[in-house]
Short mmCIF file of N, CA and C in Angstrom, two decimals:
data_model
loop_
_atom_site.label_atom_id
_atom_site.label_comp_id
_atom_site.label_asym_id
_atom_site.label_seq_id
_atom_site.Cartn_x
_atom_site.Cartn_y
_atom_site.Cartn_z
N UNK A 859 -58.28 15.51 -60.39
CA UNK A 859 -57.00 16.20 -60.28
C UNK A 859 -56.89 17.19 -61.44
N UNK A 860 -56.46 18.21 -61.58
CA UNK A 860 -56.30 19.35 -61.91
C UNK A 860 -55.29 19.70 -62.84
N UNK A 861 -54.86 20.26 -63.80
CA UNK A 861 -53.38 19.80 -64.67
C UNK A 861 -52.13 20.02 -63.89
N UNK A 862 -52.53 21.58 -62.98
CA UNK A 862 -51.73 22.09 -62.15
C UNK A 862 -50.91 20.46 -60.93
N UNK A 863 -51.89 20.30 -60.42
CA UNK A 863 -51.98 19.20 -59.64
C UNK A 863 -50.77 18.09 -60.22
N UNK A 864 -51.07 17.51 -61.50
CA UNK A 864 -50.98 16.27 -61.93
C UNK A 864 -49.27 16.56 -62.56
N UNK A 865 -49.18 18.07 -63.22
CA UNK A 865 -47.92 18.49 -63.30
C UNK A 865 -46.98 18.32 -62.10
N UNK A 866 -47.16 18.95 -61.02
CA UNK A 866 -47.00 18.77 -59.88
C UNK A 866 -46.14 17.23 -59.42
N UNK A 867 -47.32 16.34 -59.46
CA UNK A 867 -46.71 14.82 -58.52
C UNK A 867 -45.49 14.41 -59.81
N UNK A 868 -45.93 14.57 -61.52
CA UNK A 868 -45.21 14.09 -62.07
C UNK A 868 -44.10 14.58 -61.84
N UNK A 869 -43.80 15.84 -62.01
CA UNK A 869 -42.44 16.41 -61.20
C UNK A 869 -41.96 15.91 -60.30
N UNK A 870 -42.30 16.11 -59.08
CA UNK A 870 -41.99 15.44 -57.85
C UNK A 870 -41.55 13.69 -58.18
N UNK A 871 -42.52 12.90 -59.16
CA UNK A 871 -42.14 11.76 -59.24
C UNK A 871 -40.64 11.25 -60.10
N UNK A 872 -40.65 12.83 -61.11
CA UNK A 872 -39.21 12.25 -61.91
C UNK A 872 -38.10 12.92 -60.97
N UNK A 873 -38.30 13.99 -60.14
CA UNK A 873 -37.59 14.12 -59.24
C UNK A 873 -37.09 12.93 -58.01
N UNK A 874 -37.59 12.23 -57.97
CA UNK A 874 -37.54 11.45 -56.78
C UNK A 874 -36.56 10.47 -57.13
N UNK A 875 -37.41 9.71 -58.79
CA UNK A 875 -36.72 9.22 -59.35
C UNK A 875 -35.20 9.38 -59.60
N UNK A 876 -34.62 10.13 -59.64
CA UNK A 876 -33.68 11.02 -59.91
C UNK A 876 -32.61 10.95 -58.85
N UNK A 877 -33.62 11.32 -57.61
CA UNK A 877 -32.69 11.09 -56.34
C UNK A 877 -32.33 9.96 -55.88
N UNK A 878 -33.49 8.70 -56.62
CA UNK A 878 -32.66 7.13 -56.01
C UNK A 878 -31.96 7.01 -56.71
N UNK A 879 -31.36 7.49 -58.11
CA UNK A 879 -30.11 7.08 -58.45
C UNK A 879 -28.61 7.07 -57.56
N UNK A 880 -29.41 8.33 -56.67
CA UNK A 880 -27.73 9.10 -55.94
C UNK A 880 -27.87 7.78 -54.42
N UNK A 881 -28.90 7.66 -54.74
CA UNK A 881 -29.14 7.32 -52.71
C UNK A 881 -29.96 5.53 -53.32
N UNK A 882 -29.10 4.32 -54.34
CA UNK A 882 -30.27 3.13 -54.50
C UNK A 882 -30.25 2.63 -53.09
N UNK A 883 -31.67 1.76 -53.38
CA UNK A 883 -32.16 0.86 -52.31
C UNK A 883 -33.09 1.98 -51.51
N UNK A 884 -33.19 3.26 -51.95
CA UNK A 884 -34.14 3.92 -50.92
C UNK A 884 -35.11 4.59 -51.86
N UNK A 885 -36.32 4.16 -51.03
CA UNK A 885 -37.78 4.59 -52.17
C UNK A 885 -37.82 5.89 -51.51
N UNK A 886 -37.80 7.20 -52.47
CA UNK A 886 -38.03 8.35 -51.98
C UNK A 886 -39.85 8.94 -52.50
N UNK A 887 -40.21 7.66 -52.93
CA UNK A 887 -41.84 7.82 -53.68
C UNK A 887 -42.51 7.49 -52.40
N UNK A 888 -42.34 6.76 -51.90
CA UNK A 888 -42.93 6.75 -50.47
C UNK A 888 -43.33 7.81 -49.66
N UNK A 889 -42.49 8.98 -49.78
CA UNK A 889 -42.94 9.83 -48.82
C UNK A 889 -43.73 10.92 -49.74
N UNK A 890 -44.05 10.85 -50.87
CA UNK A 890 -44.83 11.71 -51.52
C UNK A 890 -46.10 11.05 -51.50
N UNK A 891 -46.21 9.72 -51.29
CA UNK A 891 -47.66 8.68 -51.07
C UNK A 891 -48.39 9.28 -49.78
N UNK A 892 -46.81 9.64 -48.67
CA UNK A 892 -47.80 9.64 -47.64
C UNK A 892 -48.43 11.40 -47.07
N UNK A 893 -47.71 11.89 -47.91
CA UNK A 893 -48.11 13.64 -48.05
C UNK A 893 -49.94 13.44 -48.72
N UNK A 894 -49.91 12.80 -49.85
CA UNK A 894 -51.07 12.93 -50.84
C UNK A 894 -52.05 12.10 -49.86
N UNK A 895 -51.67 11.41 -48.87
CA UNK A 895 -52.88 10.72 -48.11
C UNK A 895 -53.22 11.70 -46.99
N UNK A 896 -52.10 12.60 -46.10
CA UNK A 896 -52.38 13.51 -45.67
C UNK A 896 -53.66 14.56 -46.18
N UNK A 897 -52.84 14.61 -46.89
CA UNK A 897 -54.16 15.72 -47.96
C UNK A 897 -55.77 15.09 -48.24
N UNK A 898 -55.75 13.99 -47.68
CA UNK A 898 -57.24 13.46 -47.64
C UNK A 898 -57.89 12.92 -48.78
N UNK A 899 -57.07 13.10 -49.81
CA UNK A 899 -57.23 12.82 -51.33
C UNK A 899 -57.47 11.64 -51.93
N UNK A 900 -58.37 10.46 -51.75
CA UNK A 900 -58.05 9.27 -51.67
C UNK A 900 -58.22 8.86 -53.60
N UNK A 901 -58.77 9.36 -54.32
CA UNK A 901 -58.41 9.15 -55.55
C UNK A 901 -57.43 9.29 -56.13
N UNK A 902 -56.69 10.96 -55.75
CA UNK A 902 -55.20 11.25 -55.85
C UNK A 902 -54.12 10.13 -55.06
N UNK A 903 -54.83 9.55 -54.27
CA UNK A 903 -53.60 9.03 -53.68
C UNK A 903 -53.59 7.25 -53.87
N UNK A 904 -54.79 7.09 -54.80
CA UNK A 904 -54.97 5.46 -55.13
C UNK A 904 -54.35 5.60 -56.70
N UNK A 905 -54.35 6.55 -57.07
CA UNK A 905 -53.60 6.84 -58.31
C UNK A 905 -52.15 6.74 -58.15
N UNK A 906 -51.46 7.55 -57.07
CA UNK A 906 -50.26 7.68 -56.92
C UNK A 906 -49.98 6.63 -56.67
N UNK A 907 -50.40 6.21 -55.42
CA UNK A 907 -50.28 4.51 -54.67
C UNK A 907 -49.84 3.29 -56.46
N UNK A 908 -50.63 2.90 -57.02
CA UNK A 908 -50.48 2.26 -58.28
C UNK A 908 -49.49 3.02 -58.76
N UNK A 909 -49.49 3.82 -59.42
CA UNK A 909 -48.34 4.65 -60.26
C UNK A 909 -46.94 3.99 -59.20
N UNK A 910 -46.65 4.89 -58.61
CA UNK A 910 -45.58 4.08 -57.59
C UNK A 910 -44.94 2.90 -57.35
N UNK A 911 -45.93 2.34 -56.88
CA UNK A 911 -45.88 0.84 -57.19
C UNK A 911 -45.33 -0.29 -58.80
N UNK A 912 -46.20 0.32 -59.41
CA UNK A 912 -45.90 -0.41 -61.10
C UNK A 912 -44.25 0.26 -60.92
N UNK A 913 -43.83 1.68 -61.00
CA UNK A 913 -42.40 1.67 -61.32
C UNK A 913 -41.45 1.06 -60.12
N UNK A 914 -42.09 0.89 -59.41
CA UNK A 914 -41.12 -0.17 -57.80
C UNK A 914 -41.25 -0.84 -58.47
N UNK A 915 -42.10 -2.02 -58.73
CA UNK A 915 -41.86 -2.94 -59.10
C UNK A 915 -41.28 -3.25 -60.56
N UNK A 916 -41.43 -2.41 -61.67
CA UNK A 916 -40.41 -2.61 -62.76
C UNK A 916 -39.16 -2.36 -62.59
N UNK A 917 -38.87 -1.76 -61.59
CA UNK A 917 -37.36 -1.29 -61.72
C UNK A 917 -36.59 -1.92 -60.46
N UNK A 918 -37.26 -3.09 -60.11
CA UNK A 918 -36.71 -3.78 -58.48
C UNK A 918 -36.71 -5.28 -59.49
N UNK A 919 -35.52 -5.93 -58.45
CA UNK A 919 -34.64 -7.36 -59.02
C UNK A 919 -35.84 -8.31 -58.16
N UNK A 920 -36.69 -7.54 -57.06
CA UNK A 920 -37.44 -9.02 -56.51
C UNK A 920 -38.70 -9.42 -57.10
N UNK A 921 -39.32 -10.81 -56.86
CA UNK A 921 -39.86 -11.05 -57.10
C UNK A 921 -41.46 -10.36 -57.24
N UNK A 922 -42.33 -10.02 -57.66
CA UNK A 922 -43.35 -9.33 -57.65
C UNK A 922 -44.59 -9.48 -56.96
N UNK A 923 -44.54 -8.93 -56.11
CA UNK A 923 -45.18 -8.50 -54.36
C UNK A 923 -44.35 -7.63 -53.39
N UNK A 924 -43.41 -6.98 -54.14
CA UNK A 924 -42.02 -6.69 -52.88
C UNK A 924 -42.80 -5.11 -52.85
N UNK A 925 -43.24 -4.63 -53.76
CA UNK A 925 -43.76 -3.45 -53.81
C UNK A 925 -45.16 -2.92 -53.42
N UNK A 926 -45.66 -4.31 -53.62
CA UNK A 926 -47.05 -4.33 -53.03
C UNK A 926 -47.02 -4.50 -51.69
N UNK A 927 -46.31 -5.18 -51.43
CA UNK A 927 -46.27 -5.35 -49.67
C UNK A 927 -45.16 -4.15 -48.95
N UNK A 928 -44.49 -3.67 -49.67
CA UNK A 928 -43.24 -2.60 -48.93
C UNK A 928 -44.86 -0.73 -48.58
N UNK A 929 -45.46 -0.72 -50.06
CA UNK A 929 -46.51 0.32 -50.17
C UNK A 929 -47.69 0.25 -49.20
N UNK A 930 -48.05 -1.14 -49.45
CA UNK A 930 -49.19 -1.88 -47.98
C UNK A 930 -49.02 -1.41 -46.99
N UNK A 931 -47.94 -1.81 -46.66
CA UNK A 931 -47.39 -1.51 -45.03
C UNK A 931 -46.84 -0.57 -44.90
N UNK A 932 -46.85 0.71 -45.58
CA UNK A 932 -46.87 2.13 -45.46
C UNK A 932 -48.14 2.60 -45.10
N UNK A 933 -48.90 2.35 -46.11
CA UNK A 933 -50.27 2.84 -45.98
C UNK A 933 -50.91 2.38 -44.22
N UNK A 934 -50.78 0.91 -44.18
CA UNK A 934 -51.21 0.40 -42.73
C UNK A 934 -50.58 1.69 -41.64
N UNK A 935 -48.71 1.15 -41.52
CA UNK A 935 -48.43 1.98 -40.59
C UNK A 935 -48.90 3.67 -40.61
N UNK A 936 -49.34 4.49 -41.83
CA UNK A 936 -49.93 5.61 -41.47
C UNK A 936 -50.81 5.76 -41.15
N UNK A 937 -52.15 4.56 -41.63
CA UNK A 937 -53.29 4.73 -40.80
C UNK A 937 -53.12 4.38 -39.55
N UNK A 938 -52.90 3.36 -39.06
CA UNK A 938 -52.63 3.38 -37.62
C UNK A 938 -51.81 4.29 -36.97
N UNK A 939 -51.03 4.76 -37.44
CA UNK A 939 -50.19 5.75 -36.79
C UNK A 939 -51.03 7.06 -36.74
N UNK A 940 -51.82 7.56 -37.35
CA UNK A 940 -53.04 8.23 -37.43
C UNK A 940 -53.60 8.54 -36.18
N UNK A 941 -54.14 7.21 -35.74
CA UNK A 941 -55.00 7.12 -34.92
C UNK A 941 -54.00 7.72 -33.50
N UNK A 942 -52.71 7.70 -33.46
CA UNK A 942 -52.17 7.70 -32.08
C UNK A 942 -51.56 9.43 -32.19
N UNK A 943 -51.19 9.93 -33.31
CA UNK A 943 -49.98 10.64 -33.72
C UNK A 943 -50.97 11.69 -34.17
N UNK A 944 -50.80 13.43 -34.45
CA UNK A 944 -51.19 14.48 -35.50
C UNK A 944 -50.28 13.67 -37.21
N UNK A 945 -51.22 13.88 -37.83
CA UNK A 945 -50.89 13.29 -39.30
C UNK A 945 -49.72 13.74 -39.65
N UNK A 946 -49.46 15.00 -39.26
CA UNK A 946 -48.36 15.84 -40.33
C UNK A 946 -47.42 16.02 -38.85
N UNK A 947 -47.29 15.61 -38.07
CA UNK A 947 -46.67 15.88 -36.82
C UNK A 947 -44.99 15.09 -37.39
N UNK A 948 -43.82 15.71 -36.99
CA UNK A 948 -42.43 15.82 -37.76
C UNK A 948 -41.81 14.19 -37.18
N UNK A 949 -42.33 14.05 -35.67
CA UNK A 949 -42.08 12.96 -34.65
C UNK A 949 -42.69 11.66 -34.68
N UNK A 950 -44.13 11.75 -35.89
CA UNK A 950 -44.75 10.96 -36.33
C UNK A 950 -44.33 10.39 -37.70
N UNK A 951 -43.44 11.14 -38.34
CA UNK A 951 -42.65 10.81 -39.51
C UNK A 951 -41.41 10.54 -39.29
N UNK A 952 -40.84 10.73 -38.09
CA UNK A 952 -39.41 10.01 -37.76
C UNK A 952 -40.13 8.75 -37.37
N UNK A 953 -41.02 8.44 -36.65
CA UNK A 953 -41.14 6.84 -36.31
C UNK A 953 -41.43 6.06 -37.64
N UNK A 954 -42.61 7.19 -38.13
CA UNK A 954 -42.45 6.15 -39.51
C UNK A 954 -41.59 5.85 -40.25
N UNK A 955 -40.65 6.78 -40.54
CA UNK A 955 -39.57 6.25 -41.19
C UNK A 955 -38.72 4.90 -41.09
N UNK A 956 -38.33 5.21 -39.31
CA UNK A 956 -37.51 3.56 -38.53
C UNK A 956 -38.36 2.89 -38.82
N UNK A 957 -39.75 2.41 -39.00
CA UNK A 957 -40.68 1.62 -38.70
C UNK A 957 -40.08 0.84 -40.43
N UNK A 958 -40.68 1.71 -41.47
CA UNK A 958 -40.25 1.61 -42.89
C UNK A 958 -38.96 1.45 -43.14
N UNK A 959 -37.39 1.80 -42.49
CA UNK A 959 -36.26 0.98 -42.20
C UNK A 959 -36.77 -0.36 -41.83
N UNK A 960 -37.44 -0.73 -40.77
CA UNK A 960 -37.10 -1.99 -40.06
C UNK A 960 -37.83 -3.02 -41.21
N UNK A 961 -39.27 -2.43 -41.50
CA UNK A 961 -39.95 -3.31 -42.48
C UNK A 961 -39.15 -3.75 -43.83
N UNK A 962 -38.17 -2.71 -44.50
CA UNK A 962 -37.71 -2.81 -45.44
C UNK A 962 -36.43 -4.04 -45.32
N UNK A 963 -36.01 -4.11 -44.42
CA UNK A 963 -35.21 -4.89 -43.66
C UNK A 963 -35.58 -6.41 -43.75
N UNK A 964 -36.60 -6.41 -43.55
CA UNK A 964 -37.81 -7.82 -43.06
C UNK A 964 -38.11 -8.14 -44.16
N UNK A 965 -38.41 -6.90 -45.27
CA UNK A 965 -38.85 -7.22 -46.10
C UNK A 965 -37.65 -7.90 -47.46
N UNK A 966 -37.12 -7.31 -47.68
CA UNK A 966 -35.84 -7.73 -48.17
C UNK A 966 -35.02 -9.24 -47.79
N UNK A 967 -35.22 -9.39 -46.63
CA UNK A 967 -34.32 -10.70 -46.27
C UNK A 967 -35.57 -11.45 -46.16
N UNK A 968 -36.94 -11.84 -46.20
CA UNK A 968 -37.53 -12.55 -46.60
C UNK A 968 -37.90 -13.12 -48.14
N UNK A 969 -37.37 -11.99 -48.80
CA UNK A 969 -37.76 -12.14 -50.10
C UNK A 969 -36.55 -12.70 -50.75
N UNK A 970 -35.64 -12.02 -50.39
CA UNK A 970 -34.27 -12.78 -50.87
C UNK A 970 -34.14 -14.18 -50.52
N UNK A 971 -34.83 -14.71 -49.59
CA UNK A 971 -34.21 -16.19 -48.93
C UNK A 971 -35.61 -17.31 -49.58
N UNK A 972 -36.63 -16.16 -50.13
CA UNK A 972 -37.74 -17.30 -51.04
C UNK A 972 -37.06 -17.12 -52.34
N UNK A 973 -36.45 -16.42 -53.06
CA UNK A 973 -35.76 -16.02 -53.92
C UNK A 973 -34.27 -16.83 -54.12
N UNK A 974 -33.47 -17.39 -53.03
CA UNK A 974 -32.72 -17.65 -53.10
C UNK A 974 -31.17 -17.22 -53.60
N UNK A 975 -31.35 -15.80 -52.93
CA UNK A 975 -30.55 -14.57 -53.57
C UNK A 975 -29.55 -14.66 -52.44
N UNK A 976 -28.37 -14.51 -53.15
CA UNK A 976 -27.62 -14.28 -51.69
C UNK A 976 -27.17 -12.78 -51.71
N UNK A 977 -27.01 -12.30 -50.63
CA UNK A 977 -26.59 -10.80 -50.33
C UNK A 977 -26.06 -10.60 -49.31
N UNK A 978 -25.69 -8.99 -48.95
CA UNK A 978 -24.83 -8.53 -48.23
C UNK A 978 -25.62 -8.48 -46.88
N UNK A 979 -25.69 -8.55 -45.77
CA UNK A 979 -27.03 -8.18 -44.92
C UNK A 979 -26.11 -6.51 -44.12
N UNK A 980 -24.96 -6.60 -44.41
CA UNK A 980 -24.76 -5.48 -43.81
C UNK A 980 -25.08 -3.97 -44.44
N UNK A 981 -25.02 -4.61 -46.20
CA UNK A 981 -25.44 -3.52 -47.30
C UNK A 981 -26.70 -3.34 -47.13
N UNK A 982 -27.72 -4.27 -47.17
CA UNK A 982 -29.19 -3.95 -46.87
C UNK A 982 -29.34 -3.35 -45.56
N UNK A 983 -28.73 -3.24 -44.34
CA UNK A 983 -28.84 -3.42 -43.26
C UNK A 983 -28.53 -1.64 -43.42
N UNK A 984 -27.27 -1.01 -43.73
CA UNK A 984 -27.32 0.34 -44.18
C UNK A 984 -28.36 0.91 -45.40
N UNK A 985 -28.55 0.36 -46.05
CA UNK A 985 -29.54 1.02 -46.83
C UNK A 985 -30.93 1.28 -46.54
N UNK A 986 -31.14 0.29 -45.52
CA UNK A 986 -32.48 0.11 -44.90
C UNK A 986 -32.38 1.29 -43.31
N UNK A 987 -31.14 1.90 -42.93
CA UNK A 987 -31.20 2.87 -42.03
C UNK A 987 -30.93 4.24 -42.77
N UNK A 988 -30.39 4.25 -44.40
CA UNK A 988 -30.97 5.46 -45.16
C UNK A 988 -31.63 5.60 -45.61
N UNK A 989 -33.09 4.35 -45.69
CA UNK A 989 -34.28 4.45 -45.74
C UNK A 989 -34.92 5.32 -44.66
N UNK A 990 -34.60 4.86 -43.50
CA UNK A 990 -35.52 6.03 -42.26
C UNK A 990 -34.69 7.14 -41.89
N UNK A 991 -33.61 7.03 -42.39
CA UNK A 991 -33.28 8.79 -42.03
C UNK A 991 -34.12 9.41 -43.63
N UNK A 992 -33.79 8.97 -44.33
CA UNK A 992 -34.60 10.08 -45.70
C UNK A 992 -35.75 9.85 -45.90
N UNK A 993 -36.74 9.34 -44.83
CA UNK A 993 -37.89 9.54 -45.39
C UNK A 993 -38.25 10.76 -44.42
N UNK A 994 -37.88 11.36 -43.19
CA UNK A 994 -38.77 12.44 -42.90
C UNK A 994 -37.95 13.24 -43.70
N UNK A 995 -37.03 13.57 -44.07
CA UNK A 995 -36.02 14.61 -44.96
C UNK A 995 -37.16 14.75 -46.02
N UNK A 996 -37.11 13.60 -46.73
CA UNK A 996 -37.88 13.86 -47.90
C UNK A 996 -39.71 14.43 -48.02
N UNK A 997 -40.15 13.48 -46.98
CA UNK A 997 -41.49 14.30 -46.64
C UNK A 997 -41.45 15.45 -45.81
N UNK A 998 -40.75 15.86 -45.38
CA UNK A 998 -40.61 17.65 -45.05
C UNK A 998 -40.33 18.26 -46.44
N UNK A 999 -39.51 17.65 -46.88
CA UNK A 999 -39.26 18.42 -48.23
C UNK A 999 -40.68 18.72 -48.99
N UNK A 1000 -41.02 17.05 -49.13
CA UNK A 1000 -42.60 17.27 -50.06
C UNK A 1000 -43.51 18.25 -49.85
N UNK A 1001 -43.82 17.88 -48.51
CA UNK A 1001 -44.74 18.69 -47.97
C UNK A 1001 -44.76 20.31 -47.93
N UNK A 1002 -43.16 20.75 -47.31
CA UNK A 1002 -43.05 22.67 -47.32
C UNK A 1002 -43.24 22.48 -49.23
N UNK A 1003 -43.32 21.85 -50.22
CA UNK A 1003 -43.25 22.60 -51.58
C UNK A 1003 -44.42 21.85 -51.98
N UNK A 1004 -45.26 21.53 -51.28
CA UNK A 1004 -46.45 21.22 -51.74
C UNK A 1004 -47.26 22.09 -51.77
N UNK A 1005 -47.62 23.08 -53.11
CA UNK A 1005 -48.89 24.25 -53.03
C UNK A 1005 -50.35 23.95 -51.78
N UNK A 1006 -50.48 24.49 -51.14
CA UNK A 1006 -51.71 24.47 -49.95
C UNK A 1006 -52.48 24.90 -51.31
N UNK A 1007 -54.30 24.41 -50.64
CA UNK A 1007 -55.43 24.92 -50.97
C UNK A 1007 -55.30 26.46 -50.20
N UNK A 1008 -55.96 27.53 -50.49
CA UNK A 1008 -56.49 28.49 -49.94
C UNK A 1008 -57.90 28.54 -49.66
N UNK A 1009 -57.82 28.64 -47.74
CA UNK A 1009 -59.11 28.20 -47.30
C UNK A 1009 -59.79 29.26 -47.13
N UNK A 1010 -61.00 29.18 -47.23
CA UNK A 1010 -61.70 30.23 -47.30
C UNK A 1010 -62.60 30.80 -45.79
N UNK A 1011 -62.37 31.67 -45.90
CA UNK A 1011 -63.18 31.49 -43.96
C UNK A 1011 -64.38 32.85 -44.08
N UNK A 1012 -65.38 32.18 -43.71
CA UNK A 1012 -66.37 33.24 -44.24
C UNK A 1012 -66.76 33.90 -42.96
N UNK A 1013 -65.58 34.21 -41.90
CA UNK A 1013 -65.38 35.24 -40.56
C UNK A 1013 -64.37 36.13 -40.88
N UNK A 1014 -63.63 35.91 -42.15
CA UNK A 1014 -62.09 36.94 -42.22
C UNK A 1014 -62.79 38.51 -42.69
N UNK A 1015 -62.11 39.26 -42.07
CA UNK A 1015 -62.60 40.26 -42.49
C UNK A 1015 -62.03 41.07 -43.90
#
Protein backbone atom coordinates (compact mmCIF):
# COMPACT_ATOMS: atom_id res chain seq x y z
CA UNK A 1 0.00 0.00 0.00
CA UNK A 2 1.15 3.27 -1.01
CA UNK A 3 1.16 6.46 1.48
CA UNK A 4 -1.41 7.95 -0.87
CA UNK A 5 -3.46 4.75 -0.35
CA UNK A 6 -2.97 4.27 3.44
CA UNK A 7 -3.77 8.18 3.94
CA UNK A 8 -6.78 7.47 2.21
CA UNK A 9 -8.55 4.34 4.36
CA UNK A 10 -7.18 6.22 7.51
CA UNK A 11 -9.34 9.07 6.56
CA UNK A 12 -12.18 7.25 5.54
CA UNK A 13 -11.65 5.21 8.87
CA UNK A 14 -11.71 8.39 11.28
CA UNK A 15 -14.43 9.51 9.14
CA UNK A 16 -16.61 6.66 9.66
CA UNK A 17 -15.69 6.68 13.03
CA UNK A 18 -17.11 9.95 13.37
CA UNK A 19 -20.32 9.07 11.72
CA UNK A 20 -21.17 6.21 14.34
CA UNK A 21 -21.21 8.71 16.85
CA UNK A 22 -24.32 10.44 15.02
CA UNK A 23 -25.91 7.01 13.85
CA UNK A 24 -24.50 4.21 17.34
CA UNK A 25 -25.09 0.61 16.90
CA UNK A 26 -24.25 0.97 13.12
CA UNK A 27 -20.75 -0.17 11.80
CA UNK A 28 -20.15 2.20 8.93
CA UNK A 29 -16.39 0.32 8.64
CA UNK A 30 -18.08 -2.42 7.12
CA UNK A 31 -18.78 -0.99 4.01
CA UNK A 32 -15.27 0.34 3.39
CA UNK A 33 -14.10 -3.61 4.08
CA UNK A 34 -16.30 -4.47 1.40
CA UNK A 35 -15.18 -1.72 -1.33
CA UNK A 36 -11.27 -2.77 -0.51
CA UNK A 37 -12.30 -6.51 -1.25
CA UNK A 38 -13.95 -5.32 -4.39
CA UNK A 39 -10.76 -3.87 -5.42
CA UNK A 40 -9.21 -7.37 -5.31
CA UNK A 41 -6.70 -6.25 -2.77
CA UNK A 42 -6.44 -9.05 -0.42
CA UNK A 43 -3.45 -7.70 1.71
CA UNK A 44 -5.13 -4.24 1.76
CA UNK A 45 -8.12 -5.75 2.78
CA UNK A 46 -6.68 -8.41 5.54
CA UNK A 47 -5.16 -5.31 6.94
CA UNK A 48 -8.32 -3.35 6.99
CA UNK A 49 -10.38 -6.50 7.95
CA UNK A 50 -8.03 -6.65 11.49
CA UNK A 51 -7.74 -2.91 11.83
CA UNK A 52 -11.62 -2.81 11.90
CA UNK A 53 -12.18 -5.39 13.84
CA UNK A 54 -9.59 -4.62 16.92
CA UNK A 55 -11.53 -1.03 17.07
CA UNK A 56 -15.19 -3.04 16.92
CA UNK A 57 -14.18 -4.84 19.30
CA UNK A 58 -12.53 -2.21 21.75
CA UNK A 59 -15.17 0.05 21.53
CA UNK A 60 -18.29 -2.66 21.73
CA UNK A 61 -19.88 -3.68 25.45
CA UNK A 62 -19.98 -7.54 24.01
CA UNK A 63 -18.21 -10.11 24.75
CA UNK A 64 -15.15 -10.74 22.36
CA UNK A 65 -16.09 -12.63 19.14
CA UNK A 66 -19.05 -10.15 18.37
CA UNK A 67 -16.70 -8.54 15.86
CA UNK A 68 -15.12 -11.41 14.65
CA UNK A 69 -18.19 -13.07 13.80
CA UNK A 70 -20.38 -9.71 12.73
CA UNK A 71 -16.81 -9.09 9.97
CA UNK A 72 -16.85 -13.10 9.15
CA UNK A 73 -20.12 -13.04 7.99
CA UNK A 74 -19.62 -10.04 5.88
CA UNK A 75 -16.80 -11.32 4.22
CA UNK A 76 -18.83 -14.93 3.71
CA UNK A 77 -22.02 -13.11 2.57
CA UNK A 78 -19.81 -11.11 -0.14
CA UNK A 79 -18.10 -13.97 -1.32
CA UNK A 80 -21.02 -15.86 -1.88
CA UNK A 81 -22.92 -13.15 -2.99
CA UNK A 82 -20.14 -12.84 -5.60
CA UNK A 83 -20.73 -15.81 -7.07
CA UNK A 84 -24.60 -14.95 -7.88
CA UNK A 85 -24.51 -10.94 -8.10
CA UNK A 86 -21.83 -8.25 -10.32
CA UNK A 87 -19.52 -7.29 -7.20
CA UNK A 88 -20.14 -3.61 -7.35
CA UNK A 89 -23.79 -4.07 -8.64
CA UNK A 90 -26.06 -1.23 -6.26
CA UNK A 91 -28.94 -4.31 -5.84
CA UNK A 92 -26.21 -6.55 -4.62
CA UNK A 93 -25.42 -4.08 -1.83
CA UNK A 94 -29.02 -3.47 -0.87
CA UNK A 95 -29.34 -7.28 -0.19
CA UNK A 96 -26.27 -7.18 1.55
CA UNK A 97 -27.05 -4.71 3.66
CA UNK A 98 -30.76 -6.48 4.93
CA UNK A 99 -28.75 -9.61 5.05
CA UNK A 100 -26.09 -7.60 7.61
CA UNK A 101 -29.41 -5.98 9.36
CA UNK A 102 -30.81 -9.43 9.89
CA UNK A 103 -27.33 -10.99 10.98
CA UNK A 104 -26.70 -8.08 13.26
CA UNK A 105 -30.00 -8.81 14.78
CA UNK A 106 -29.08 -12.61 15.41
CA UNK A 107 -26.12 -11.52 16.26
CA UNK A 108 -26.79 -9.23 19.07
CA UNK A 109 -29.64 -11.19 20.74
CA UNK A 110 -27.48 -14.22 20.87
CA UNK A 111 -24.78 -12.59 22.46
CA UNK A 112 -26.73 -10.66 24.84
CA UNK A 113 -28.67 -13.80 26.17
CA UNK A 114 -24.91 -15.75 26.65
CA UNK A 115 -24.04 -12.48 28.22
CA UNK A 116 -26.96 -12.17 30.19
CA UNK A 117 -27.66 -8.57 29.21
CA UNK A 118 -30.96 -7.44 29.19
CA UNK A 119 -32.10 -5.01 26.39
CA UNK A 120 -34.46 -3.30 24.35
CA UNK A 121 -35.24 -5.75 21.29
CA UNK A 122 -37.18 -3.02 19.73
CA UNK A 123 -33.94 -0.59 20.02
CA UNK A 124 -31.72 -3.27 18.49
CA UNK A 125 -34.44 -4.22 16.23
CA UNK A 126 -34.27 -0.34 14.74
CA UNK A 127 -30.76 -0.06 14.81
CA UNK A 128 -30.24 -3.23 13.10
CA UNK A 129 -32.73 -1.78 10.08
CA UNK A 130 -30.28 1.47 10.12
CA UNK A 131 -27.74 -0.93 9.75
CA UNK A 132 -29.12 -2.04 6.14
CA UNK A 133 -30.40 1.09 5.01
CA UNK A 134 -26.69 2.76 5.61
CA UNK A 135 -24.73 0.32 4.42
CA UNK A 136 -25.45 0.75 0.59
CA UNK A 137 -25.55 4.74 1.39
CA UNK A 138 -22.30 4.37 2.79
CA UNK A 139 -20.64 2.03 0.23
CA UNK A 140 -21.86 4.19 -2.67
CA UNK A 141 -20.42 6.85 -0.83
CA UNK A 142 -17.00 4.87 -0.41
CA UNK A 143 -16.79 3.72 -3.51
CA UNK A 144 -17.81 7.18 -5.97
CA UNK A 145 -14.66 8.82 -3.59
CA UNK A 146 -12.56 6.05 -3.89
CA UNK A 147 -9.50 7.25 -6.34
CA UNK A 148 -9.71 4.45 -9.44
CA UNK A 149 -6.36 3.01 -10.76
CA UNK A 150 -5.81 4.43 -14.32
CA UNK A 151 -5.92 1.57 -16.72
CA UNK A 152 -3.83 1.45 -19.26
CA UNK A 153 -4.99 0.04 -22.66
CA UNK A 154 -2.32 -0.50 -25.10
CA UNK A 155 -5.31 -0.10 -28.17
CA UNK A 156 -6.14 3.71 -27.03
CA UNK A 157 -5.09 5.82 -29.44
Amino acid sequence: MNIRNILWWFSFTVLALLGQMFFPGVDLLVAGLIVSMQEERKRQSIILGVAFLLIQEGAGSLAFGAGLAWYGMAVILFIGGRWLFEARNIMFMVILGAALGVWRFVLVSMLTALQEYTFSQELIFWECVHQALTFPLMWSLTAALRPRKQESNAYSV
